[in-house]
Amino acid sequence: MDASTQDLLTPAAIAFGATFVALLTAALVWFFIKSTANRVVPIGLLLFGFCLEVYFFKQPYIQVGLQIYPNDIISLFVLLAAVVGFAYRPLPINDSPFLLWLAFGVTMIMSFVLGLTDYGRYAGTEVRPFFYMWVAGLYGCVAGFDEADLRRIGRWCVWACYALMAIALYYWIAVETGFVNRQAVFDEPNTAIFRPVGSHGTFFVAGVALVHTMAWLRGTGTRWSGWHAAFFLAFTVIMQHRSVWIAAAVGLAVVFLLERRHLPRRFALMLGFVLTLTLVTAVATAFGFLDELGRRLLESTVTMADDEGTFAARVDGWIRLWESWIAAPAHTLFFGYPFGHGYTRLYNGVVIEFAPHNYYLDLLLRVGIVGTILFLMPTVMAVVHGLRVKTSSEFDYLLARGLGVGLLASLVYFVAYPSYYIIGAATGIALAHLIHHRRTMHARQQALSPVRSPVTGQIIGWRAER
């Protein structure tokens, strides 16, 4: 036994480790008990884990034969909360949106089991983001949130956005002052464009901005809705994720289309905001304060057309992975390669092994045509429902339209990035709204249906007043 192992097995170290494990277990049990009574606790944990993931660019983990990350524990907790919730709330087993989402999970689990047999722990590494997203969607679909719950979740999302902005500000200052070593923390050279918050975090902020933009245009949000929208959209631009820009622009265009009759009322304020922002930008540029930011924004935009840039590398990878998949046997076309198969391809003579940065292609590779359809069908159903459903209140309108616009933007986002558990949770909540609306409409139709005589078959009354 070496010296380091002996140090770990001292009585003090063992006592500390046992205490830590006991406290962690007690905390998990307490949170689990609370989640059965308070339905929003798992969503709060997902948001907390999301902020933690952004802050720790290199995720902390516990080594127990395999690496256990914070989001592993959180997602397992959310899954258990969903399963236990079945004892308190009826399972929507007769509703097609839920069944489609459940079937998508089954195809994912089958691919994982096969991959575990063929590739071992590598299957677990690849399935993680799929599992996180699906579990969050499952819980959002079955939790049965009421209006108070959803309002609380909405406030938490705003706080999470400001937390992400604070993390970005911290890293900007820390890197500039030398307090944080950029290469050590972010694994990137100092010459690269610095994005302290990744694409997932930036897209989340953009999605919340879209909802607050809608509320501000309608004049039905809080007095801070306009400021939230302005801050969050500005943050989205500054983070310089080009694919997020495009997805957010599509979402913003849809918001303006939906709320076009409210635009004239807000036109003066929007024009004043644009002019003020232009003036401030011009003054800051004249004094040289924005030279570096401007250079990086221009560089970020121009490199999209660079044959040696990241975009060209991604497209080349998509083509090579697509060609290998399309030439595979029929069962692979329908159900994909098992998790753990990897994404190996060549680019300019260099072996590339990371994921393809295209969620649609990633779905085809891992769950095949069947799994991809099972994912897209409930997602598209949620989008169409959110954008078209007749709502009963202003809150219901903002919820449905906000989810519809956000998920529509996510379909654009998936062209360049994978999905993640916050989008999964939003999808689940949107599906729950769809299921609730269908049940409500069915109940109304049943209430207005005629009562017929069991003998003559003639109408003898109505179940409710017409």
PDB file of C-alpha atoms in Angstrom, residues 53-260:
ATOM      1  CA  GLU A  53     -22.442  22.827 -15.339  1.00  0.00           C
ATOM      2  CA  VAL A  54     -21.815  26.267 -16.856  1.00  0.00           C
ATOM      3  CA  TYR A  55     -19.657  27.399 -13.939  1.00  0.00           C
ATOM      4  CA  PHE A  56     -17.527  24.240 -13.880  1.00  0.00           C
ATOM      5  CA  PHE A  57     -16.417  24.009 -17.502  1.00  0.00           C
ATOM      6  CA  LYS A  58     -14.652  20.792 -16.482  1.00  0.00           C
ATOM      7  CA  GLN A  59     -17.311  18.976 -14.525  1.00  0.00           C
ATOM      8  CA  PRO A  60     -16.399  17.652 -11.054  1.00  0.00           C
ATOM      9  CA  TYR A  61     -17.009  13.951 -10.593  1.00  0.00           C
ATOM     10  CA  ILE A  62     -16.739  11.059  -8.163  1.00  0.00           C
ATOM     11  CA  GLN A  63     -14.704   8.060  -9.315  1.00  0.00           C
ATOM     12  CA  VAL A  64     -16.403   4.793  -8.320  1.00  0.00           C
ATOM     13  CA  GLY A  65     -15.300   2.513 -11.124  1.00  0.00           C
ATOM     14  CA  LEU A  66     -16.939   5.007 -13.475  1.00  0.00           C
ATOM     15  CA  GLN A  67     -17.194   8.774 -13.256  1.00  0.00           C
ATOM     16  CA  ILE A  68     -20.347  10.038 -11.525  1.00  0.00           C
ATOM     17  CA  TYR A  69     -21.176  13.666 -12.380  1.00  0.00           C
ATOM     18  CA  PRO A  70     -23.610  16.010 -10.570  1.00  0.00           C
ATOM     19  CA  ASN A  71     -26.129  15.798 -13.411  1.00  0.00           C
ATOM     20  CA  ASP A  72     -26.075  11.993 -13.179  1.00  0.00           C
ATOM     21  CA  ILE A  73     -27.342  12.246  -9.612  1.00  0.00           C
ATOM     22  CA  ILE A  74     -29.829  15.006 -10.444  1.00  0.00           C
ATOM     23  CA  SER A  75     -31.258  13.136 -13.438  1.00  0.00           C
ATOM     24  CA  LEU A  76     -31.592   9.926 -11.438  1.00  0.00           C
ATOM     25  CA  PHE A  77     -33.378  11.924  -8.745  1.00  0.00           C
ATOM     26  CA  VAL A  78     -35.744  13.442 -11.337  1.00  0.00           C
ATOM     27  CA  LEU A  79     -36.483   9.980 -12.758  1.00  0.00           C
ATOM     28  CA  LEU A  80     -37.287   8.603  -9.297  1.00  0.00           C
ATOM     29  CA  ALA A  81     -39.488  11.638  -8.596  1.00  0.00           C
ATOM     30  CA  ALA A  82     -41.402  10.946 -11.819  1.00  0.00           C
ATOM     31  CA  VAL A  83     -41.856   7.261 -10.953  1.00  0.00           C
ATOM     32  CA  VAL A  84     -42.987   7.993  -7.389  1.00  0.00           C
ATOM     33  CA  GLY A  85     -45.317  10.671  -8.758  1.00  0.00           C
ATOM     34  CA  PHE A  86     -47.238   7.962 -10.594  1.00  0.00           C
ATOM     35  CA  ALA A  87     -48.605   6.900  -7.205  1.00  0.00           C
ATOM     36  CA  TYR A  88     -50.030  10.395  -6.627  1.00  0.00           C
ATOM     37  CA  ARG A  89     -51.055  11.355 -10.147  1.00  0.00           C
ATOM     38  CA  PRO A  90     -52.667   9.277 -12.925  1.00  0.00           C
ATOM     39  CA  LEU A  91     -50.321   8.108 -15.651  1.00  0.00           C
ATOM     40  CA  PRO A  92     -51.380   9.618 -19.040  1.00  0.00           C
ATOM     41  CA  ILE A  93     -51.157   6.194 -20.645  1.00  0.00           C
ATOM     42  CA  ASN A  94     -53.972   6.907 -23.128  1.00  0.00           C
ATOM     43  CA  ASP A  95     -52.485  10.138 -24.469  1.00  0.00           C
ATOM     44  CA  SER A  96     -50.427   9.876 -27.661  1.00  0.00           C
ATOM     45  CA  PRO A  97     -47.904  12.672 -26.826  1.00  0.00           C
ATOM     46  CA  PHE A  98     -46.864  10.876 -23.646  1.00  0.00           C
ATOM     47  CA  LEU A  99     -46.763   7.477 -25.364  1.00  0.00           C
ATOM     48  CA  LEU A 100     -44.564   8.840 -28.159  1.00  0.00           C
ATOM     49  CA  TRP A 101     -42.141  10.351 -25.644  1.00  0.00           C
ATOM     50  CA  LEU A 102     -42.132   7.090 -23.704  1.00  0.00           C
ATOM     51  CA  ALA A 103     -41.464   5.107 -26.891  1.00  0.00           C
ATOM     52  CA  PHE A 104     -38.557   7.415 -27.736  1.00  0.00           C
ATOM     53  CA  GLY A 105     -37.093   6.595 -24.334  1.00  0.00           C
ATOM     54  CA  VAL A 106     -37.517   2.874 -24.984  1.00  0.00           C
ATOM     55  CA  THR A 107     -35.542   3.072 -28.254  1.00  0.00           C
ATOM     56  CA  MET A 108     -32.829   5.033 -26.458  1.00  0.00           C
ATOM     57  CA  ILE A 109     -32.609   2.474 -23.636  1.00  0.00           C
ATOM     58  CA  MET A 110     -32.479  -0.424 -26.110  1.00  0.00           C
ATOM     59  CA  SER A 111     -29.586   1.238 -27.946  1.00  0.00           C
ATOM     60  CA  PHE A 112     -27.824   1.805 -24.627  1.00  0.00           C
ATOM     61  CA  VAL A 113     -28.240  -1.824 -23.500  1.00  0.00           C
ATOM     62  CA  LEU A 114     -26.822  -3.091 -26.794  1.00  0.00           C
ATOM     63  CA  GLY A 115     -23.982  -0.588 -26.566  1.00  0.00           C
ATOM     64  CA  LEU A 116     -23.225  -1.601 -22.998  1.00  0.00           C
ATOM     65  CA  THR A 117     -22.721  -5.163 -24.207  1.00  0.00           C
ATOM     66  CA  ASP A 118     -20.563  -4.177 -27.179  1.00  0.00           C
ATOM     67  CA  TYR A 119     -18.634  -1.142 -25.943  1.00  0.00           C
ATOM     68  CA  GLY A 120     -18.845  -1.138 -22.152  1.00  0.00           C
ATOM     69  CA  ARG A 121     -18.567   2.168 -20.301  1.00  0.00           C
ATOM     70  CA  TYR A 122     -18.293   4.158 -23.545  1.00  0.00           C
ATOM     71  CA  ALA A 123     -22.005   3.535 -24.034  1.00  0.00           C
ATOM     72  CA  GLY A 124     -22.693   5.294 -20.740  1.00  0.00           C
ATOM     73  CA  THR A 125     -20.612   8.281 -21.791  1.00  0.00           C
ATOM     74  CA  GLU A 126     -22.554   8.729 -25.033  1.00  0.00           C
ATOM     75  CA  VAL A 127     -26.031   8.108 -23.629  1.00  0.00           C
ATOM     76  CA  ARG A 128     -25.736  10.671 -20.826  1.00  0.00           C
ATOM     77  CA  PRO A 129     -27.038  13.788 -22.651  1.00  0.00           C
ATOM     78  CA  PHE A 130     -29.851  11.776 -24.266  1.00  0.00           C
ATOM     79  CA  PHE A 131     -30.860  10.347 -20.896  1.00  0.00           C
ATOM     80  CA  TYR A 132     -30.746  13.743 -19.164  1.00  0.00           C
ATOM     81  CA  MET A 133     -32.967  15.300 -21.813  1.00  0.00           C
ATOM     82  CA  TRP A 134     -35.479  12.453 -21.935  1.00  0.00           C
ATOM     83  CA  VAL A 135     -35.855  12.180 -18.152  1.00  0.00           C
ATOM     84  CA  ALA A 136     -36.431  15.926 -17.819  1.00  0.00           C
ATOM     85  CA  GLY A 137     -39.095  15.732 -20.526  1.00  0.00           C
ATOM     86  CA  LEU A 138     -40.741  12.749 -18.859  1.00  0.00           C
ATOM     87  CA  TYR A 139     -41.002  14.575 -15.545  1.00  0.00           C
ATOM     88  CA  GLY A 140     -42.298  17.763 -17.155  1.00  0.00           C
ATOM     89  CA  CYS A 141     -44.992  15.734 -18.901  1.00  0.00           C
ATOM     90  CA  VAL A 142     -46.296  13.868 -15.837  1.00  0.00           C
ATOM     91  CA  ALA A 143     -45.657  16.273 -12.926  1.00  0.00           C
ATOM     92  CA  GLY A 144     -49.042  17.982 -13.208  1.00  0.00           C
ATOM     93  CA  PHE A 145     -47.877  21.559 -12.605  1.00  0.00           C
ATOM     94  CA  ASP A 146     -50.555  24.122 -11.798  1.00  0.00           C
ATOM     95  CA  GLU A 147     -50.384  27.849 -12.549  1.00  0.00           C
ATOM     96  CA  ALA A 148     -48.632  28.689  -9.282  1.00  0.00           C
ATOM     97  CA  ASP A 149     -45.977  26.057  -9.979  1.00  0.00           C
ATOM     98  CA  LEU A 150     -45.393  27.341 -13.500  1.00  0.00           C
ATOM     99  CA  ARG A 151     -45.132  30.950 -12.334  1.00  0.00           C
ATOM    100  CA  ARG A 152     -42.516  29.890  -9.810  1.00  0.00           C
ATOM    101  CA  ILE A 153     -40.579  27.985 -12.475  1.00  0.00           C
ATOM    102  CA  GLY A 154     -40.736  31.089 -14.672  1.00  0.00           C
ATOM    103  CA  ARG A 155     -39.200  33.220 -11.911  1.00  0.00           C
ATOM    104  CA  TRP A 156     -36.490  30.616 -11.366  1.00  0.00           C
ATOM    105  CA  CYS A 157     -35.663  30.703 -15.074  1.00  0.00           C
ATOM    106  CA  VAL A 158     -35.143  34.473 -14.881  1.00  0.00           C
ATOM    107  CA  TRP A 159     -32.886  34.069 -11.835  1.00  0.00           C
ATOM    108  CA  ALA A 160     -30.956  31.335 -13.646  1.00  0.00           C
ATOM    109  CA  CYS A 161     -30.420  33.686 -16.607  1.00  0.00           C
ATOM    110  CA  TYR A 162     -28.948  36.350 -14.351  1.00  0.00           C
ATOM    111  CA  ALA A 163     -26.817  33.694 -12.659  1.00  0.00           C
ATOM    112  CA  LEU A 164     -25.397  32.722 -16.063  1.00  0.00           C
ATOM    113  CA  MET A 165     -24.722  36.379 -16.843  1.00  0.00           C
ATOM    114  CA  ALA A 166     -22.945  36.735 -13.499  1.00  0.00           C
ATOM    115  CA  ILE A 167     -20.823  33.665 -14.279  1.00  0.00           C
ATOM    116  CA  ALA A 168     -19.849  35.189 -17.633  1.00  0.00           C
ATOM    117  CA  LEU A 169     -18.940  38.502 -15.989  1.00  0.00           C
ATOM    118  CA  TYR A 170     -16.886  36.707 -13.350  1.00  0.00           C
ATOM    119  CA  TYR A 171     -14.870  34.774 -15.929  1.00  0.00           C
ATOM    120  CA  TRP A 172     -14.352  37.843 -18.096  1.00  0.00           C
ATOM    121  CA  ILE A 173     -12.918  39.778 -15.151  1.00  0.00           C
ATOM    122  CA  ALA A 174     -11.001  36.794 -13.763  1.00  0.00           C
ATOM    123  CA  VAL A 175      -9.354  35.992 -17.102  1.00  0.00           C
ATOM    124  CA  GLU A 176      -8.494  39.625 -17.857  1.00  0.00           C
ATOM    125  CA  THR A 177      -6.930  40.141 -14.426  1.00  0.00           C
ATOM    126  CA  GLY A 178      -5.069  36.836 -14.543  1.00  0.00           C
ATOM    127  CA  PHE A 179      -6.965  35.412 -11.573  1.00  0.00           C
ATOM    128  CA  VAL A 180      -8.109  32.472 -13.734  1.00  0.00           C
ATOM    129  CA  ASN A 181      -5.864  30.693 -16.220  1.00  0.00           C
ATOM    130  CA  ARG A 182      -7.981  30.524 -19.363  1.00  0.00           C
ATOM    131  CA  GLN A 183      -6.126  27.611 -20.923  1.00  0.00           C
ATOM    132  CA  ALA A 184      -6.291  25.558 -17.724  1.00  0.00           C
ATOM    133  CA  VAL A 185     -10.016  26.137 -17.145  1.00  0.00           C
ATOM    134  CA  PHE A 186     -11.425  26.239 -20.685  1.00  0.00           C
ATOM    135  CA  ASP A 187      -8.915  24.103 -22.622  1.00  0.00           C
ATOM    136  CA  GLU A 188      -8.573  26.679 -25.390  1.00  0.00           C
ATOM    137  CA  PRO A 189      -5.800  29.011 -26.599  1.00  0.00           C
ATOM    138  CA  ASN A 190      -5.838  32.674 -25.638  1.00  0.00           C
ATOM    139  CA  THR A 191      -6.170  33.628 -29.310  1.00  0.00           C
ATOM    140  CA  ALA A 192      -9.582  31.934 -29.678  1.00  0.00           C
ATOM    141  CA  ILE A 193     -12.856  33.818 -29.224  1.00  0.00           C
ATOM    142  CA  PHE A 194     -13.594  33.773 -25.496  1.00  0.00           C
ATOM    143  CA  ARG A 195     -17.102  32.549 -24.694  1.00  0.00           C
ATOM    144  CA  PRO A 196     -17.357  32.041 -20.924  1.00  0.00           C
ATOM    145  CA  VAL A 197     -20.904  30.670 -21.286  1.00  0.00           C
ATOM    146  CA  GLY A 198     -21.444  27.921 -23.845  1.00  0.00           C
ATOM    147  CA  SER A 199     -24.108  27.574 -26.488  1.00  0.00           C
ATOM    148  CA  HIS A 200     -26.574  25.747 -24.219  1.00  0.00           C
ATOM    149  CA  GLY A 201     -26.499  28.476 -21.589  1.00  0.00           C
ATOM    150  CA  THR A 202     -26.731  31.228 -24.187  1.00  0.00           C
ATOM    151  CA  PHE A 203     -29.676  29.588 -25.949  1.00  0.00           C
ATOM    152  CA  PHE A 204     -31.473  29.220 -22.611  1.00  0.00           C
ATOM    153  CA  VAL A 205     -31.038  32.955 -21.958  1.00  0.00           C
ATOM    154  CA  ALA A 206     -32.270  33.718 -25.483  1.00  0.00           C
ATOM    155  CA  GLY A 207     -35.345  31.525 -24.960  1.00  0.00           C
ATOM    156  CA  VAL A 208     -36.307  33.355 -21.766  1.00  0.00           C
ATOM    157  CA  ALA A 209     -35.714  36.644 -23.617  1.00  0.00           C
ATOM    158  CA  LEU A 210     -38.256  35.629 -26.268  1.00  0.00           C
ATOM    159  CA  VAL A 211     -40.969  35.053 -23.660  1.00  0.00           C
ATOM    160  CA  HIS A 212     -40.300  38.383 -21.945  1.00  0.00           C
ATOM    161  CA  THR A 213     -40.251  40.154 -25.311  1.00  0.00           C
ATOM    162  CA  MET A 214     -43.707  38.742 -25.993  1.00  0.00           C
ATOM    163  CA  ALA A 215     -44.975  39.771 -22.548  1.00  0.00           C
ATOM    164  CA  TRP A 216     -43.535  43.273 -22.978  1.00  0.00           C
ATOM    165  CA  LEU A 217     -45.099  43.738 -26.417  1.00  0.00           C
ATOM    166  CA  ARG A 218     -48.496  42.717 -25.059  1.00  0.00           C
ATOM    167  CA  GLY A 219     -48.102  44.900 -21.981  1.00  0.00           C
ATOM    168  CA  THR A 220     -49.111  42.027 -19.707  1.00  0.00           C
ATOM    169  CA  GLY A 221     -45.772  41.083 -18.166  1.00  0.00           C
ATOM    170  CA  THR A 222     -44.135  42.536 -15.102  1.00  0.00           C
ATOM    171  CA  ARG A 223     -42.710  46.057 -15.124  1.00  0.00           C
ATOM    172  CA  TRP A 224     -39.286  44.460 -15.615  1.00  0.00           C
ATOM    173  CA  SER A 225     -40.174  42.314 -18.638  1.00  0.00           C
ATOM    174  CA  GLY A 226     -38.796  44.823 -21.138  1.00  0.00           C
ATOM    175  CA  TRP A 227     -35.513  45.132 -19.244  1.00  0.00           C
ATOM    176  CA  HIS A 228     -35.200  41.362 -18.930  1.00  0.00           C
ATOM    177  CA  ALA A 229     -35.705  41.003 -22.685  1.00  0.00           C
ATOM    178  CA  ALA A 230     -33.164  43.737 -23.499  1.00  0.00           C
ATOM    179  CA  PHE A 231     -30.477  42.399 -21.145  1.00  0.00           C
ATOM    180  CA  PHE A 232     -30.932  38.793 -22.226  1.00  0.00           C
ATOM    181  CA  LEU A 233     -30.908  39.573 -25.961  1.00  0.00           C
ATOM    182  CA  ALA A 234     -27.799  41.739 -25.562  1.00  0.00           C
ATOM    183  CA  PHE A 235     -26.111  38.912 -23.679  1.00  0.00           C
ATOM    184  CA  THR A 236     -27.031  36.510 -26.485  1.00  0.00           C
ATOM    185  CA  VAL A 237     -25.289  38.734 -29.032  1.00  0.00           C
ATOM    186  CA  ILE A 238     -22.187  39.302 -26.901  1.00  0.00           C
ATOM    187  CA  MET A 239     -21.644  35.560 -26.355  1.00  0.00           C
ATOM    188  CA  GLN A 240     -20.952  35.213 -30.102  1.00  0.00           C
ATOM    189  CA  HIS A 241     -22.526  31.805 -30.702  1.00  0.00           C
ATOM    190  CA  ARG A 242     -23.547  32.145 -34.338  1.00  0.00           C
ATOM    191  CA  SER A 243     -26.004  29.247 -34.372  1.00  0.00           C
ATOM    192  CA  VAL A 244     -27.702  30.663 -31.283  1.00  0.00           C
ATOM    193  CA  TRP A 245     -27.997  34.015 -33.073  1.00  0.00           C
ATOM    194  CA  ILE A 246     -29.818  32.355 -35.966  1.00  0.00           C
ATOM    195  CA  ALA A 247     -32.144  30.329 -33.724  1.00  0.00           C
ATOM    196  CA  ALA A 248     -32.924  33.386 -31.569  1.00  0.00           C
ATOM    197  CA  ALA A 249     -33.545  35.515 -34.680  1.00  0.00           C
ATOM    198  CA  VAL A 250     -36.056  32.947 -35.968  1.00  0.00           C
ATOM    199  CA  GLY A 251     -37.780  32.930 -32.579  1.00  0.00           C
ATOM    200  CA  LEU A 252     -37.847  36.737 -32.433  1.00  0.00           C
ATOM    201  CA  ALA A 253     -39.327  36.926 -35.940  1.00  0.00           C
ATOM    202  CA  VAL A 254     -42.104  34.531 -34.885  1.00  0.00           C
ATOM    203  CA  VAL A 255     -42.776  36.624 -31.762  1.00  0.00           C
ATOM    204  CA  PHE A 256     -43.126  39.765 -33.908  1.00  0.00           C
ATOM    205  CA  LEU A 257     -45.426  37.871 -36.276  1.00  0.00           C
ATOM    206  CA  LEU A 258     -47.644  36.634 -33.451  1.00  0.00           C
ATOM    207  CA  GLU A 259     -47.779  40.049 -31.766  1.00  0.00           C
ATOM    208  CA  ARG A 260     -47.833  42.198 -34.906  1.00  0.00           C
TER     209      ARG A 260
END
